[in-house]
mmCIF file of the C-alpha atoms, coordinates in Angstrom:
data_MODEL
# 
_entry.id   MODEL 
# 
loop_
_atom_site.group_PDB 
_atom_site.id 
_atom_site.type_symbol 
_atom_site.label_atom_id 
_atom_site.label_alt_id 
_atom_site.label_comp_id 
_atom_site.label_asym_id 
_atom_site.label_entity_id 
_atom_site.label_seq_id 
_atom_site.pdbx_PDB_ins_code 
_atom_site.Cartn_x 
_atom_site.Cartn_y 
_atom_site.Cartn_z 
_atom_site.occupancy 
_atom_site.B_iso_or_equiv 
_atom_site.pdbx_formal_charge 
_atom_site.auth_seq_id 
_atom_site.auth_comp_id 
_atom_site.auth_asym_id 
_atom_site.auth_atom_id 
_atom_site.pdbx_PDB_model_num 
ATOM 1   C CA . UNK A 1 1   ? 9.187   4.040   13.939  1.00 0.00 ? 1   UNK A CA 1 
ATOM 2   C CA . UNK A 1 2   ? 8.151   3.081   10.011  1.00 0.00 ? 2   UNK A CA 1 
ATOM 3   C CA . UNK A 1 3   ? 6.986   -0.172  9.325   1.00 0.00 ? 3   UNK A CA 1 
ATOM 4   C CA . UNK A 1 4   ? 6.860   -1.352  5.314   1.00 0.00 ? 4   UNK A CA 1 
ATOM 5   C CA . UNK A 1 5   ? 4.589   -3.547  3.914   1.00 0.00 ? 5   UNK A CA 1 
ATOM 6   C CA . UNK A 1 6   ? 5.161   -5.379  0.566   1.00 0.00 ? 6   UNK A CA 1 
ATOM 7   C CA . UNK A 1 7   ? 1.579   -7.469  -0.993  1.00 0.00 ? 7   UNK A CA 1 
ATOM 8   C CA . UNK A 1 8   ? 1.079   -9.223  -4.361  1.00 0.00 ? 8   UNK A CA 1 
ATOM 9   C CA . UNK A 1 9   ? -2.298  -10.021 -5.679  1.00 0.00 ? 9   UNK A CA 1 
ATOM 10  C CA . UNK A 1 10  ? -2.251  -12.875 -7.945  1.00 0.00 ? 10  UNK A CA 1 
ATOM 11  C CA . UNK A 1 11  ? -4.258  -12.860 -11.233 1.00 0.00 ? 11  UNK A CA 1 
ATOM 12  C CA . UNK A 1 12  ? -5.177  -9.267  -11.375 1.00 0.00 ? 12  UNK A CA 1 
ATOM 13  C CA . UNK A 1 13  ? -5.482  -7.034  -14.773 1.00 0.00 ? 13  UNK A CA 1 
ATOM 14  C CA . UNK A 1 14  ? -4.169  -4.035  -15.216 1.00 0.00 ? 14  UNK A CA 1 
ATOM 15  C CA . UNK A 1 15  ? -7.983  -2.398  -15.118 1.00 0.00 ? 15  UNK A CA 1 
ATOM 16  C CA . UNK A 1 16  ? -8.710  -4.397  -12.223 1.00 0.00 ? 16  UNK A CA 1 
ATOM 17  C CA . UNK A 1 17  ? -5.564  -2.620  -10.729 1.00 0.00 ? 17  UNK A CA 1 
ATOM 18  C CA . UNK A 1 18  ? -6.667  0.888   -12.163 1.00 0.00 ? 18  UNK A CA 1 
ATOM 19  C CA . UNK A 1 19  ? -10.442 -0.010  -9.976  1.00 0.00 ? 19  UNK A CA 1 
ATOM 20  C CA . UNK A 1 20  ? -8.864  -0.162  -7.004  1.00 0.00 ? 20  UNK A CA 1 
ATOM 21  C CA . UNK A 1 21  ? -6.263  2.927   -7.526  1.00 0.00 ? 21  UNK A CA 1 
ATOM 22  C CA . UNK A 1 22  ? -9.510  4.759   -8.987  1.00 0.00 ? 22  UNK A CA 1 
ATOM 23  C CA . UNK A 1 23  ? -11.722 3.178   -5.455  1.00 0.00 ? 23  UNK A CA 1 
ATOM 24  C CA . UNK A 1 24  ? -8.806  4.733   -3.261  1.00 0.00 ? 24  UNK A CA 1 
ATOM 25  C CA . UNK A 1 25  ? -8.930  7.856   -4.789  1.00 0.00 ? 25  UNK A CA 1 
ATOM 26  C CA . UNK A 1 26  ? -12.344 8.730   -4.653  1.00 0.00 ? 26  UNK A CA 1 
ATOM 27  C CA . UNK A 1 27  ? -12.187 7.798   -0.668  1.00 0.00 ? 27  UNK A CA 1 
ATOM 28  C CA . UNK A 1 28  ? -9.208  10.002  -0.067  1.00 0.00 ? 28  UNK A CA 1 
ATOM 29  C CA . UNK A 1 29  ? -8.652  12.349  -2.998  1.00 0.00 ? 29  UNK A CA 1 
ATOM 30  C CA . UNK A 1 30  ? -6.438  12.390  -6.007  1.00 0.00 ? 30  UNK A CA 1 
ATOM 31  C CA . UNK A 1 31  ? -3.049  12.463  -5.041  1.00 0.00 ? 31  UNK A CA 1 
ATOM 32  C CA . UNK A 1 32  ? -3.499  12.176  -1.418  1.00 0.00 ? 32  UNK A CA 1 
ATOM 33  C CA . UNK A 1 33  ? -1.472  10.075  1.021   1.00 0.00 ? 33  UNK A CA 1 
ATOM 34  C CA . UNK A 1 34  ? -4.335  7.852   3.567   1.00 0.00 ? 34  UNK A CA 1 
ATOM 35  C CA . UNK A 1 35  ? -3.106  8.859   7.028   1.00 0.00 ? 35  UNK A CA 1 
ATOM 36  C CA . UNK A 1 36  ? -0.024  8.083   8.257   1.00 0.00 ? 36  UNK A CA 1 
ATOM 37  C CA . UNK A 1 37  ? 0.869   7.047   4.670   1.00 0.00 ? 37  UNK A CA 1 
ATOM 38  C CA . UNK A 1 38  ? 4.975   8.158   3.654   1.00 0.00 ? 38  UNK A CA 1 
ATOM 39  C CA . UNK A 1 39  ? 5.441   5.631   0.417   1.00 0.00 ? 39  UNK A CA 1 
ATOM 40  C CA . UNK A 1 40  ? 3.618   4.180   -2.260  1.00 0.00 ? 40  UNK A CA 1 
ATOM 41  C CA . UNK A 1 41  ? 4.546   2.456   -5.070  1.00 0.00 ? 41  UNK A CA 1 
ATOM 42  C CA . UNK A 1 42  ? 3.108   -1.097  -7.357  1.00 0.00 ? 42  UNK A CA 1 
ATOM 43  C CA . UNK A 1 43  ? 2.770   -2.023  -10.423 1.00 0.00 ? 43  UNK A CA 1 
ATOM 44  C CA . UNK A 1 44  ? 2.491   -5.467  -12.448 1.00 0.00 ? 44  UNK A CA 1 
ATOM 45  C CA . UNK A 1 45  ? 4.309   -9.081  -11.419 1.00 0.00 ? 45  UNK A CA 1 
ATOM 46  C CA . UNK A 1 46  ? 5.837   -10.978 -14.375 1.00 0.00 ? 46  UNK A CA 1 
ATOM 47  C CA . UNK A 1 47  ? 3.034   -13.512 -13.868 1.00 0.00 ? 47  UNK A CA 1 
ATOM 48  C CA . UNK A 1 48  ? -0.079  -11.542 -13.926 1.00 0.00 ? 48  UNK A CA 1 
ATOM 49  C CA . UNK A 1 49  ? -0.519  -10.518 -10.649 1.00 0.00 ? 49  UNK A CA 1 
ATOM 50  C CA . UNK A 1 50  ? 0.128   -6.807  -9.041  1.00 0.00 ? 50  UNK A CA 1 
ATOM 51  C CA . UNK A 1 51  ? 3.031   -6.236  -6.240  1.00 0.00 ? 51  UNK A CA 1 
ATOM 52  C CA . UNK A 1 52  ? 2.384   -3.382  -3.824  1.00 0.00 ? 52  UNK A CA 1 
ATOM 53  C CA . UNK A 1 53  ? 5.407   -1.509  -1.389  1.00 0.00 ? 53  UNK A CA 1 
ATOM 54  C CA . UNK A 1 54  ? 4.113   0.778   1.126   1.00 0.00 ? 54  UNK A CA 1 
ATOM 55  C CA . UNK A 1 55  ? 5.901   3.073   3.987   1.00 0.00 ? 55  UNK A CA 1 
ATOM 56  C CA . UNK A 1 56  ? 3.883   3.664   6.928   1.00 0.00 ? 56  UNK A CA 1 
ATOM 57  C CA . UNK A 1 57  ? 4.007   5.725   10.304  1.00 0.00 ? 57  UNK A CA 1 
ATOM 58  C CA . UNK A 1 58  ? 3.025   2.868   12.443  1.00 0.00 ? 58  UNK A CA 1 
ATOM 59  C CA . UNK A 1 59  ? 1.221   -0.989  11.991  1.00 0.00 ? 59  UNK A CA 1 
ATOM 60  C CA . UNK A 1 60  ? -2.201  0.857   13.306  1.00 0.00 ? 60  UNK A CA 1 
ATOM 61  C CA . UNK A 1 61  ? -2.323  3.415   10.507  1.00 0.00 ? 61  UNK A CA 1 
ATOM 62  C CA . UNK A 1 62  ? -1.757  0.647   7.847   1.00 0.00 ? 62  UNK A CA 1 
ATOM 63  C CA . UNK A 1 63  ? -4.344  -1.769  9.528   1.00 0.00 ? 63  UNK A CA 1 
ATOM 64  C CA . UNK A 1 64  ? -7.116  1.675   9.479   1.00 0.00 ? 64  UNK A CA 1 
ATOM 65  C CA . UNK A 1 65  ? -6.375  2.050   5.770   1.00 0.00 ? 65  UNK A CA 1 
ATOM 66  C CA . UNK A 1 66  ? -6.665  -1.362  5.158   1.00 0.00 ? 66  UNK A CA 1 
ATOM 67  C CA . UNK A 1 67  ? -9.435  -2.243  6.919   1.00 0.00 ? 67  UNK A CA 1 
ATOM 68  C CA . UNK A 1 68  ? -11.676 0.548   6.100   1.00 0.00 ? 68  UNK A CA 1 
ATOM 69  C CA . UNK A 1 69  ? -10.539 1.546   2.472   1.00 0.00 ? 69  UNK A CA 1 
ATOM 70  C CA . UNK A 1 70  ? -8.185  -1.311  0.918   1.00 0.00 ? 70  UNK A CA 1 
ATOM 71  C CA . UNK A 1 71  ? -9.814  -4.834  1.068   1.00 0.00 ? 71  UNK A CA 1 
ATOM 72  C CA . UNK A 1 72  ? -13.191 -2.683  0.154   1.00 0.00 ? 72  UNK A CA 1 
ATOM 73  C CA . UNK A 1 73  ? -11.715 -1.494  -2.678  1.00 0.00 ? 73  UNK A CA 1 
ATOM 74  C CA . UNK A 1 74  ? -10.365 -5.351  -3.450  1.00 0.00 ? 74  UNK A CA 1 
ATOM 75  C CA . UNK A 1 75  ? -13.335 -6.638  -3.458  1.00 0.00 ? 75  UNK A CA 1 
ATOM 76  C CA . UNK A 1 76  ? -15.261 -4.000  -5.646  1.00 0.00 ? 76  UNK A CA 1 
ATOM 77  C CA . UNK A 1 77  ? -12.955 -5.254  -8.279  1.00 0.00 ? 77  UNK A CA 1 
ATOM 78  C CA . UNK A 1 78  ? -14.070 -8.435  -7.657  1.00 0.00 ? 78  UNK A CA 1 
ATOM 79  C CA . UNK A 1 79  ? -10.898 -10.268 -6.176  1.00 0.00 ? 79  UNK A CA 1 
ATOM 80  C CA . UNK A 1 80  ? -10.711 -11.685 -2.991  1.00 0.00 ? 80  UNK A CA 1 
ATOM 81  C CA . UNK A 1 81  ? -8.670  -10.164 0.414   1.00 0.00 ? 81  UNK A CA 1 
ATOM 82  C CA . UNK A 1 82  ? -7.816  -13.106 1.020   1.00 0.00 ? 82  UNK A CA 1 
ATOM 83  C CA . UNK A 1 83  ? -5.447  -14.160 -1.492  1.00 0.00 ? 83  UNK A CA 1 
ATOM 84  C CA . UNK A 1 84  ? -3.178  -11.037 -0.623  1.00 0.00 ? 84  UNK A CA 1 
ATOM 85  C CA . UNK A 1 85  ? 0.123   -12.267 0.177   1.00 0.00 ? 85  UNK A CA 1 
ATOM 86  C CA . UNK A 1 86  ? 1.426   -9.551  3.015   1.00 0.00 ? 86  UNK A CA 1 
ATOM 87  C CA . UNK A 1 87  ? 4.855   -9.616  4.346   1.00 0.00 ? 87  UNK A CA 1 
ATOM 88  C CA . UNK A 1 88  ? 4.987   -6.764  7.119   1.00 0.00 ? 88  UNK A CA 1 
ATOM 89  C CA . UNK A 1 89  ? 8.909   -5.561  6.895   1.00 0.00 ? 89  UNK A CA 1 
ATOM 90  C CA . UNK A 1 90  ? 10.778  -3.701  9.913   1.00 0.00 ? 90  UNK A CA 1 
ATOM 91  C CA . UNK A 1 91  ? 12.663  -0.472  8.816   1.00 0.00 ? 91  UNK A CA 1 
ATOM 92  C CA . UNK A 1 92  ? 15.715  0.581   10.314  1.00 0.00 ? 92  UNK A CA 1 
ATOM 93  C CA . UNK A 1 93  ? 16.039  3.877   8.260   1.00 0.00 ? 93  UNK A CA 1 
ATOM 94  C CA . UNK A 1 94  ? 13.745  5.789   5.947   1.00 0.00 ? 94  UNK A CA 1 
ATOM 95  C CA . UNK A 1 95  ? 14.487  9.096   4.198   1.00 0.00 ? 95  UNK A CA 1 
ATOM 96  C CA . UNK A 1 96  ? 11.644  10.850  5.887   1.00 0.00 ? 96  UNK A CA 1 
ATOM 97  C CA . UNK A 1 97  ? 14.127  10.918  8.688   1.00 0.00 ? 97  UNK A CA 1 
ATOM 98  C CA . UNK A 1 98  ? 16.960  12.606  6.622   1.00 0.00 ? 98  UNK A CA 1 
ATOM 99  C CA . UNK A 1 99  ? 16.860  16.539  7.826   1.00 0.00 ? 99  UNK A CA 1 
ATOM 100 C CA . UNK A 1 100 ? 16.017  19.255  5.367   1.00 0.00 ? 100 UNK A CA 1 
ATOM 101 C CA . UNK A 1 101 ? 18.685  19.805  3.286   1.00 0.00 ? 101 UNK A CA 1 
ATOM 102 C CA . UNK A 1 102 ? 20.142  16.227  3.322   1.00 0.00 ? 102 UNK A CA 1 
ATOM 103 C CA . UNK A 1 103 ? 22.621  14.540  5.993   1.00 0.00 ? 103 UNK A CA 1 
ATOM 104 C CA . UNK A 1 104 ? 24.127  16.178  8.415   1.00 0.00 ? 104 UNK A CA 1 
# 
C-alpha cells in the first residue's frame, strides 16, 4: 500500500532549494526515482518557504531516503531537519495501480 508525504521548509531560497535537488541528484542520478519512490513534486510556498508531495511504496522506503540522503542534503544547505513540518498521508488509490491501458 502507498503512503504520501507532504513537508514545507520554512525560509528557504530558491538556490537553497536547487542545493538540495542538485545534493539528491548527485546521490542517486539525474532523473532517478530513490527506491521505492512513485511521485515527486515541490516547489515555492507564498511565504518563502518550499512545500514538498511525495508518493511512496511503503513508510520504510521513505524513512531510508530520508534518513540517509534527505536531511543530509538539508543540512548541506545549511537549514535545519528539524524545522520540516511532515504530515505522513494514507492513500486509498494511486494511479500506479490503474492497469496498462487505463481502467478496466
Amino acid at each position: 500500500m502507498s503512503i504520501a508525504y507532504y513537508s514545507e521548509v520554512p525560509n528557504v531560497t530558491p538556490e537553497q532549494a536547487q542545493q538540495v535537488s542538485d545534493f539528491v541528484n548527485a546521490r542517486l542520478g539525474p532523473n532517478t526515482p530513490p527506491e521505492g519512490g512513485r511521485f515527486h513534486a515541490d516547489g515555492p510556498t507564498s511565504d518563502g518557504g518550499w512545500w514538498q508531495f511525495d508518493l511512496w511504496e511503503s513508510a520504510e522506503h521513505f524513512t531510508r531516503f530520508y534518513d540517509a540522503i534527505l536531511a543530509p542534503a538539508i543540512t548541506q544547505v545549511g537549514l535545519d531537519p528539524g524545522t520540516v513540518t511532515l504530515r505522513q498521508l494514507e492513500v486509498k488509490w494511486d494511479s500506479t495501480q490503474v492497469p496498462q491501458g487505463g481502467p478496466a
